[in-house]
XYZ file of C-alpha atoms in Angstrom:
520
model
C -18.067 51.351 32.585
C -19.882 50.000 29.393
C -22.486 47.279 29.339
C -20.253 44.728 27.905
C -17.733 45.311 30.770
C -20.165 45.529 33.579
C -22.131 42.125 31.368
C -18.962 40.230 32.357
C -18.605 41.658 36.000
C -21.237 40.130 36.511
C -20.930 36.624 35.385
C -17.385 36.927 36.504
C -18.722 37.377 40.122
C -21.634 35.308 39.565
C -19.076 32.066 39.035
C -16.664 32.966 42.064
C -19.710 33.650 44.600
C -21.732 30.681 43.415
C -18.266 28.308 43.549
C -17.579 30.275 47.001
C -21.443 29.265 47.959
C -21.193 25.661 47.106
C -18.004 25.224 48.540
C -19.928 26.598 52.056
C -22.908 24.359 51.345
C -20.844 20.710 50.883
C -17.707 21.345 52.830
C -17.617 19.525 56.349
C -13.634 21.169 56.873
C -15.379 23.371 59.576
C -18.220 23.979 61.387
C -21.224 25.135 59.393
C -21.167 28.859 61.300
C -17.726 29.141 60.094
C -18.474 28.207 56.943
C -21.058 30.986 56.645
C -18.736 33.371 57.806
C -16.059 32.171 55.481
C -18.186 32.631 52.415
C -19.077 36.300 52.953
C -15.544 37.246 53.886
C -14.258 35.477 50.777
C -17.012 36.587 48.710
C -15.800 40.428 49.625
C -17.178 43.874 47.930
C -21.243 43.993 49.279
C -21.209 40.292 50.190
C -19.199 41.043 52.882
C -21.809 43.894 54.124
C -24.532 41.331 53.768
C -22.728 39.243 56.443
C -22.626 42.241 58.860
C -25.987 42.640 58.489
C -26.656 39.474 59.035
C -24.272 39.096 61.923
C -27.351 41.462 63.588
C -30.059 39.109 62.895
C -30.383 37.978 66.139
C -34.077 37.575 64.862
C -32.939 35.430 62.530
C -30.621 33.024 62.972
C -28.897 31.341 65.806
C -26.674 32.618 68.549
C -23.178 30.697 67.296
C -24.252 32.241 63.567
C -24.085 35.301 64.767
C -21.116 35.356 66.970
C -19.181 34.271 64.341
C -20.664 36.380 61.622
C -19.766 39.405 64.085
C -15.964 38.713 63.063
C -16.610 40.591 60.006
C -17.518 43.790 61.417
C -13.471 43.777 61.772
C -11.370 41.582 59.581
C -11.730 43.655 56.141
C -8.125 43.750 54.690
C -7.295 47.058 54.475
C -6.335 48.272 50.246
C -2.471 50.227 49.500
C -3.028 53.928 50.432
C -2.197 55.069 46.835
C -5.364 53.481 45.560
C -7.216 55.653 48.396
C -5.487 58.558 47.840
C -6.134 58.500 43.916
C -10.083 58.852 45.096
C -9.029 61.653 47.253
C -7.362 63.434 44.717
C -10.452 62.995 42.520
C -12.896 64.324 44.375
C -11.005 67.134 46.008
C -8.547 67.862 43.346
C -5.650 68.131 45.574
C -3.327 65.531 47.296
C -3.816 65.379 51.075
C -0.537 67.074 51.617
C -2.715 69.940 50.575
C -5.569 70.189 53.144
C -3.856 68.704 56.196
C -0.296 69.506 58.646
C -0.512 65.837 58.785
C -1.413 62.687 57.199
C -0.875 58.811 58.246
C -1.091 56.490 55.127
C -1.722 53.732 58.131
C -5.199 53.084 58.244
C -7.028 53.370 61.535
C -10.229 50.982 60.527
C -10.964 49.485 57.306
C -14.152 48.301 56.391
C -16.224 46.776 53.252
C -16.882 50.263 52.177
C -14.066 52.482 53.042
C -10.786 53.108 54.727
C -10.077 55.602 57.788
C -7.027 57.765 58.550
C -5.646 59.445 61.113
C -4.930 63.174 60.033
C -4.115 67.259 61.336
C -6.058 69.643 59.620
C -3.523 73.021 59.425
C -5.523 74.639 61.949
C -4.309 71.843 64.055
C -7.744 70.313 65.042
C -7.399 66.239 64.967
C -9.966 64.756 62.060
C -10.452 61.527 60.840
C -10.537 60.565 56.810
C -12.860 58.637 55.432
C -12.216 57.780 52.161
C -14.433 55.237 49.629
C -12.617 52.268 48.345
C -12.002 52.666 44.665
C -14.639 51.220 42.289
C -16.529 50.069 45.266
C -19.542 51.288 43.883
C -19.293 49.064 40.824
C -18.177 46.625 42.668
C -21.746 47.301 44.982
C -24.174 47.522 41.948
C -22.808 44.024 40.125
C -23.237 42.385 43.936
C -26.498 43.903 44.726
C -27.976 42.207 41.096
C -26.182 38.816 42.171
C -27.436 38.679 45.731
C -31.230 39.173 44.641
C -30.719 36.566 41.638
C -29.049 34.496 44.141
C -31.862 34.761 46.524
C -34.558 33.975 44.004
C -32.758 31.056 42.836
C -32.359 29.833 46.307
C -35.976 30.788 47.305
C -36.934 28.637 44.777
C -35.294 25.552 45.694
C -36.584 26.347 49.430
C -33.654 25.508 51.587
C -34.240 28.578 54.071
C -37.979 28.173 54.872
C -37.927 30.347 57.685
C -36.086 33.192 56.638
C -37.694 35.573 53.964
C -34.365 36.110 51.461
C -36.353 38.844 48.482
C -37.075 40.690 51.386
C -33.685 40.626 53.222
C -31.652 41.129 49.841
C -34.106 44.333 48.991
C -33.867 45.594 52.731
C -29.781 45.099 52.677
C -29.884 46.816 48.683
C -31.445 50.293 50.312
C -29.758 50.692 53.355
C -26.345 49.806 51.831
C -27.110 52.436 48.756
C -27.649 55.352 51.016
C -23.952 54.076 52.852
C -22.383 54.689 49.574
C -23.306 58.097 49.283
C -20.876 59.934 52.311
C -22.613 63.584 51.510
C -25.862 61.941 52.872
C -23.997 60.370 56.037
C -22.660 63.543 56.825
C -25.627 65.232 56.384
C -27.440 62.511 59.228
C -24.632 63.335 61.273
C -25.151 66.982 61.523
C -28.680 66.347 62.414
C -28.249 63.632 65.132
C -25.493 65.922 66.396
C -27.785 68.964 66.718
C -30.305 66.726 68.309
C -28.224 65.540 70.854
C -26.861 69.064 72.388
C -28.325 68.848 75.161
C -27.635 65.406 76.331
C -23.715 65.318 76.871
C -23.173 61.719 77.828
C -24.114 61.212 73.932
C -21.102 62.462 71.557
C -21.270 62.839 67.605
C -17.759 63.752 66.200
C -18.298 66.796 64.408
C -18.375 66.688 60.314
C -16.274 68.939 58.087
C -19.028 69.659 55.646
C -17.360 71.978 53.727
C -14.560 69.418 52.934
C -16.464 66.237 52.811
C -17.769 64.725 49.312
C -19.659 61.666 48.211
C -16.587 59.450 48.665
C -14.891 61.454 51.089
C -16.190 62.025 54.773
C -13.823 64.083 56.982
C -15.263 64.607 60.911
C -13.639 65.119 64.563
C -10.855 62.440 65.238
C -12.081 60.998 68.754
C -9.400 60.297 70.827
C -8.752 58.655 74.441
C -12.054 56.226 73.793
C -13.087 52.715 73.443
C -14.396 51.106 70.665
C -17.630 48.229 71.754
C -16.531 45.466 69.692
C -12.780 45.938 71.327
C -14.534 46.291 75.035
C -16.641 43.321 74.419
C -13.442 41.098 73.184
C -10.876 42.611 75.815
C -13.830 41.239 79.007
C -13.827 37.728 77.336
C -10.160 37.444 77.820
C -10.056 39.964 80.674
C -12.350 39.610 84.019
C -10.496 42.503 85.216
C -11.663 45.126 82.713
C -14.700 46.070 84.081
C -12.503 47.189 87.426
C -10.052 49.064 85.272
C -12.491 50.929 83.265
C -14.128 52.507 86.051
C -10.857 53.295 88.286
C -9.259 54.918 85.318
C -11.856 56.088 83.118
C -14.934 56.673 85.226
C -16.591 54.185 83.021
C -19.132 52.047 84.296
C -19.984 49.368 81.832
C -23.465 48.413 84.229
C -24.638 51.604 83.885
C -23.427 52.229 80.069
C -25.480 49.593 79.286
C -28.889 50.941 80.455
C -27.650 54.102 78.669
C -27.246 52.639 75.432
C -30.732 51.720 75.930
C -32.241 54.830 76.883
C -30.100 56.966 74.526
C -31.594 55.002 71.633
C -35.269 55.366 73.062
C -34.898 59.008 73.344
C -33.813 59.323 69.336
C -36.468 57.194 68.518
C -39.345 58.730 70.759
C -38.040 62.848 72.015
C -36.085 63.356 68.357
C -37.751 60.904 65.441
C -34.713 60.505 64.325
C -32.512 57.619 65.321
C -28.884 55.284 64.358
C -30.720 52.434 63.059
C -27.107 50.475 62.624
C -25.878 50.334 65.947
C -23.780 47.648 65.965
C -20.732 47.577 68.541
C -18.338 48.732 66.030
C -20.108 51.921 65.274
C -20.481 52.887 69.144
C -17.673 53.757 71.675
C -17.017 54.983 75.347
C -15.316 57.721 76.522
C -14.092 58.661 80.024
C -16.857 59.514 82.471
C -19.470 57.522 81.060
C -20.102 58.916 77.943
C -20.854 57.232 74.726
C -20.477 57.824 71.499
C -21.374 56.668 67.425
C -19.592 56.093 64.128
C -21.158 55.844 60.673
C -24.203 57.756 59.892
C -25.318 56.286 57.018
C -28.038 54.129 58.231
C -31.126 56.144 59.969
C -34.456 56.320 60.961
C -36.815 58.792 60.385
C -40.288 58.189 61.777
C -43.476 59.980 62.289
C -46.117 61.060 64.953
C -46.880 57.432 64.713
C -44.323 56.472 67.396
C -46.867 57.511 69.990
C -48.665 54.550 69.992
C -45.555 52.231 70.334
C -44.374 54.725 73.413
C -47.599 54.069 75.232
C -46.977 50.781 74.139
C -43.505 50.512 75.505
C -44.865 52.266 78.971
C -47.675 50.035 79.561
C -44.605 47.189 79.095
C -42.626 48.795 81.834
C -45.545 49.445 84.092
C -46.775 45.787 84.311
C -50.120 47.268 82.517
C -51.049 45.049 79.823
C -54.135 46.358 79.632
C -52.827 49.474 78.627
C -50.565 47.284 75.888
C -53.307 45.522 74.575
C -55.278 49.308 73.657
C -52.522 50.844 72.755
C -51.927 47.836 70.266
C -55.658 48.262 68.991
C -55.660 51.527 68.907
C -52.620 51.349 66.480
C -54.855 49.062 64.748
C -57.503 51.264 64.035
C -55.151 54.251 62.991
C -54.361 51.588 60.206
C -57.933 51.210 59.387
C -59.099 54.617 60.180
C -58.860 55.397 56.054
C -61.125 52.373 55.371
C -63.433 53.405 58.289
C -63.943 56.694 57.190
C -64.486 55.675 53.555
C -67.072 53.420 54.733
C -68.960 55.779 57.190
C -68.895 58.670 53.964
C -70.613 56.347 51.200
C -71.940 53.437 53.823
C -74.356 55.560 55.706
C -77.485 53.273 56.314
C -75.085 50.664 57.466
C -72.393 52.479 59.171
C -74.096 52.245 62.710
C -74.263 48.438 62.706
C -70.881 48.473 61.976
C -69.998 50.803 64.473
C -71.815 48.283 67.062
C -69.609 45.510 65.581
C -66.543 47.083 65.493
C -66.336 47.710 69.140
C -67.741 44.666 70.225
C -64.765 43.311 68.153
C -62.731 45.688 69.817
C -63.435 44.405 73.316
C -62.819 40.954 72.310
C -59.408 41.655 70.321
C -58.460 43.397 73.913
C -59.156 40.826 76.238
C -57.443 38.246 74.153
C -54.483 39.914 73.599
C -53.726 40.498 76.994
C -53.809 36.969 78.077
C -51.184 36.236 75.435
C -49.248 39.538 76.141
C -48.683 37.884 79.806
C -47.588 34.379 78.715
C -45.073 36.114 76.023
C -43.462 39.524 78.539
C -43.517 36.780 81.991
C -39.870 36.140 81.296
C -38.823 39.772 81.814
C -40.998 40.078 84.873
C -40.113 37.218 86.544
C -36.185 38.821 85.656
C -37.308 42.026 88.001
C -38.645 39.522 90.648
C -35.351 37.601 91.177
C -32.849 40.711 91.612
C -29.257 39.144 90.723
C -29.989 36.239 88.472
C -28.463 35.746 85.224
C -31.895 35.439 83.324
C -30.503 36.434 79.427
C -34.161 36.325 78.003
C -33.304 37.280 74.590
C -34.718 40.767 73.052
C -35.131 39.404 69.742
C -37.282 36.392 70.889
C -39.626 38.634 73.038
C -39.998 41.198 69.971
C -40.777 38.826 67.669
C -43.323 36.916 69.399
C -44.804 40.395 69.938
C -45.047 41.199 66.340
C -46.143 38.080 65.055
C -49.037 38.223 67.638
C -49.644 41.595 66.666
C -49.884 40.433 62.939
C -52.676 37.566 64.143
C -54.554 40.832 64.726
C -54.043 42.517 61.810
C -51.733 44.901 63.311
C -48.440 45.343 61.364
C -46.070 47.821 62.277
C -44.673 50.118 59.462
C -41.064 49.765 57.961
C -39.285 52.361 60.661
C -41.172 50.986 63.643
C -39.324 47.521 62.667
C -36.392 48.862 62.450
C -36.446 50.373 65.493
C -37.407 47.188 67.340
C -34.625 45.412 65.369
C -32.053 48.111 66.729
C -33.360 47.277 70.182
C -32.456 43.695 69.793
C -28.512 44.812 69.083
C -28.637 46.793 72.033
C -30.180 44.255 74.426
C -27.194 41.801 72.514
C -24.966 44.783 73.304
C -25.911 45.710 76.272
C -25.681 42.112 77.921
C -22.384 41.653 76.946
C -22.058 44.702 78.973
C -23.990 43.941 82.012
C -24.950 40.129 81.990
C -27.559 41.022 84.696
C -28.785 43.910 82.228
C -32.973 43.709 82.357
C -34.762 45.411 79.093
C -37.384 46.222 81.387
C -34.998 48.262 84.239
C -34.258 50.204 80.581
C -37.345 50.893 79.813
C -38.631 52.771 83.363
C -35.176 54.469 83.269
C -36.195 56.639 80.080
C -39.469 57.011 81.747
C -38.166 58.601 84.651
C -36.134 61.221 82.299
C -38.871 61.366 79.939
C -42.168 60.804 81.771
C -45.247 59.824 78.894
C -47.160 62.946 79.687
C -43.804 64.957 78.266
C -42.736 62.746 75.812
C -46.300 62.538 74.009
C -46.634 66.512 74.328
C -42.979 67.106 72.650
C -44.064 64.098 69.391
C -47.498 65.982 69.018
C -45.688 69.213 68.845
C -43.317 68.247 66.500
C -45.626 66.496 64.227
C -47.748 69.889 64.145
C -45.074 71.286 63.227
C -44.477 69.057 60.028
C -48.035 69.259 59.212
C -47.829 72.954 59.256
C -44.687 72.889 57.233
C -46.466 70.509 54.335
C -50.180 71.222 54.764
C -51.808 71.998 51.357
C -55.216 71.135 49.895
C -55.570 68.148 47.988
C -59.090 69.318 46.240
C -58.104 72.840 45.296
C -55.392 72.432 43.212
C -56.786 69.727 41.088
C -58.224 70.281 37.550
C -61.495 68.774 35.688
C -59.145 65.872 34.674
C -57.767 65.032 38.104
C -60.749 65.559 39.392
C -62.288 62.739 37.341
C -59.117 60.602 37.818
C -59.818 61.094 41.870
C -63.144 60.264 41.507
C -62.247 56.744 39.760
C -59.539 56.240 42.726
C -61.719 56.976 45.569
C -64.428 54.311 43.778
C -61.277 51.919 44.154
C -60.350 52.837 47.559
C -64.129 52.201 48.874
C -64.184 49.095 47.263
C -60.728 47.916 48.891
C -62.012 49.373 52.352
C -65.189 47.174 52.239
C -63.113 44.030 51.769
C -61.033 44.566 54.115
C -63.620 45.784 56.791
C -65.541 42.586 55.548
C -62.586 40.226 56.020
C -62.391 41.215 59.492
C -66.343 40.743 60.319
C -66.036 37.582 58.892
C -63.316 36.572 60.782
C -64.660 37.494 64.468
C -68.149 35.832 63.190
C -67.199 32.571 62.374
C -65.268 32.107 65.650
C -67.606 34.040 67.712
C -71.177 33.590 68.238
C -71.877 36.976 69.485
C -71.065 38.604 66.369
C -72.855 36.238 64.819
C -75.971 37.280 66.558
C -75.154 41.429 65.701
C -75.000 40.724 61.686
């Protein structure tokens, strides 16, 4: 496509979303969550994806936004098979009369990216298609350069104060680009898959790497199960279901959802590697409580990191705040352990005041924090304390007070560790639809029975080794007199920026403490 023609793609769109976005804004026809929804599903191409996402933001916005923003996850109407089957032919050269017994041109799911089919591979095996939407990613580009002028434009007239739109528009533009590409879900499947061997109450359909391209993903069809999304509609119109599942399926929705829960932990913790989209759509149940996932294209990779967040999450599930509240600093100070060391290399003669400071700092930032860690977990433990009550303390409010209090300490979790708390907040959503008596807490000392903290933090240490070992060079040796220079200038800059921030933090504790006062 040239310039010119993607130039007026783009004001094309730019008039029907922004005539779509105003008709949202001024319209009273419905209520204003169904006028939300009704903009991104009219909107369609990435807008459409943006609403998904959004339907998740339990964080966010509120709970009637959400539950009608969920509606999208499966009302995406679904494109004629030829166009479809033109993609297929161009990426695999061949009509799909050529690589499969049979092939229905009835699509089993349809989504904002891609359609699904139902086909026999001539060995017989069952597989399902997965095949991109034609000119979707055009379609994707022109919408990811309207949503983040659209977000500016609204940012600037300030009519969402509390929600942060450059960074939500950027966060939906790189998870959404790596969806696109179906070589790199399959890729995320095969490694979840391999990961999960030996737990087989967790199922990932096989992929057919040798036949699956960037725009068309073929894996194991998955028969005889049931989709979340359907489960969680069929019990609002059906009190019944959660009697029939488990006389004819050996499914027991309780107990599913405290697995959901604990399967997710043990990607994020055991593996470091975990679905970061797991929305009820892209998870199912199969007989004999097992559960499954669809759609691979948004993970989670994370580092040794983690560690602190699973003594974090332990000392949550053991009543031991104390144990939070060091864990917390401790996370801290791996933050700041760059701008300590710079400071204790070049800041000798002063280093041991410091030192003094620090920790007195240290016991204060402890004590503190656990006073407010009790006032923001007490609605989980009074949940434990009152067996059979329909508490519902929301995830996403607990979470978030928990990182913003974190952030009044200067701790702020990295990009993946977010991520993995925001996947947490689905499945607490998920799980409650499951269970209504479902406890976050009962979760948590469930994976710490399987995985007691003494294992778990042996198998993350062990694998992060490993990666060191894998990438471990020397930073010093393999520079020239040039670099060398150049390194010289940056470290200058990097002691600088270490004293500030060090600084920033003395300062702080000093002018609201009189102790520290005393020490400087």
């Amino acid at each position: 496509m040239g310039y010119l023609a993607e130039f007026w793609l783009f004001v094309s769109r730019l008039a029907t979303v922004t005539g779509l976005l105003v008709r949202a804004l001024v319209s009273f026809r419905d209520r204003p969550a169904v006028r939300f929804r009704l903009f991104f599903e009219r909107a369609g191409g990435g807008f459409i994806k943006l609403g998904q996402i959004l339907a998740l933001r339990y964080d966010l916005l509120p709970s009637h936004y959400t539950e009608e923003l969920l509606k999208l996850l499966s009302r995406i109407e679904p494109q004629p098979f030829a166009d479809l089957e033109q993609v297929f032919i161009e990426e695999l050269g061949e009509r799909p009369a050529t690589f499969f017994r049979k092939f229905n041109p009835n699509p089993i799911a349809s989504a904002s990216i891609s359609q699904v089919y139902r086909a026999t591979l001539h060995s017989g095996e069952e597989v399902a298609v997965k095949i991109k939407r034609p000119g979707i990613d055009y379609v994707f580009a022109t919408d990811f350069a309207l949503a983040s002028f659209l977000a500016g434009f609204i940012g600037l007239l300030q009519i969402f104060h509390s929600i942060n739109l450059d960074e939500l528009v950027a966060e939906f533009i790189i998870w959404t680009k790596r969806e696109l590409d179906f070589k790199f879900e399959a890729e995320n499947a095969e490694v979840l898959r391999e990961h999960s061997r030996r737990h087989p109450n967790t199922i990932i359909p096989k992929t057919y790497l040798d036949l699956s391209t960037s725009r068309v993903l073929i894996t194991e069809y998955m028969s005889g199960i049931e989709r979340l999304d359907e489960v969680i509609r069929k019990l609002d119109r059906n009190p019944n279901l959660k009697t029939d599942l488990l006389h004819h399926y050996r499914i027991d929705l309780s107990q599913m959802a405290y697995y959901f829960i604990v399967d997710g932990m043990r990607q994020y913790f055991i593996d470091g590697f975990f679905h970061a989209d797991p929305h009820p759509a892209n998870v199912f149940l199969a007989p004999d409580n097992r559960l499954g996932y669809f759609d691979f294209g948004i993970m989670g990779q994370v580092d040794s990191r983690r560690l602190e967040l699973l003594k974090i999450v332990n000392g949550i599930a053991n009543h031991n705040l104390q144990a939070v509240s060091e864990a917390f600093l401790a996370y801290s100070k791996r933050q700041m352990s760059e701008e300590i060391e710079l400071f204790r290399r070049y800041r000798r003669s002063d280093h041991a005041k410091y030192e003094r400071i620090l920790s007195k700092i240290e016991e204060i930032i402890i004590a503190n924090f656990r006073e407010e860690l009790e006032y923001i977990l007490a609605p989980w433990y009074e949940e434990l304390t009152e067996e059979g009550k329909e508490f519902k303390s929301s995830a996403a409010a607990i979470f978030s007070k928990l990182l913003l209090k974190a952030e009044s300490y200067s701790v702020y979790v990295p990009r993946e560790m977010a991520i993995f708390f925001r996947s947490l907040i689905i499945a607490d959503m998920v799980a409650l639809k499951l269970d209504p008596q479902f406890k976050m807490i009962k979760a948590f000392k469930l994976f710490f029975q399987e995985f007691p903290l003494e294992r778990a933090a042996t198998i993350i240490e062990e694998k992060s080794h490993e990666r060191e070992l894998e990438g471990e060079i020397d930073p010093i040796s393999a520079l020239d007199y040039e670099q060398l220079v150049e390194f010289k200038a940056i470290e200058r800059e990097r002691l600088a920026a270490a004293t500030e921030r060090l600084s920033e933090l003395v300062l702080y504790y000093a002018e609201h403490y009189e102790e520290i006062r005393k020490m400087l």
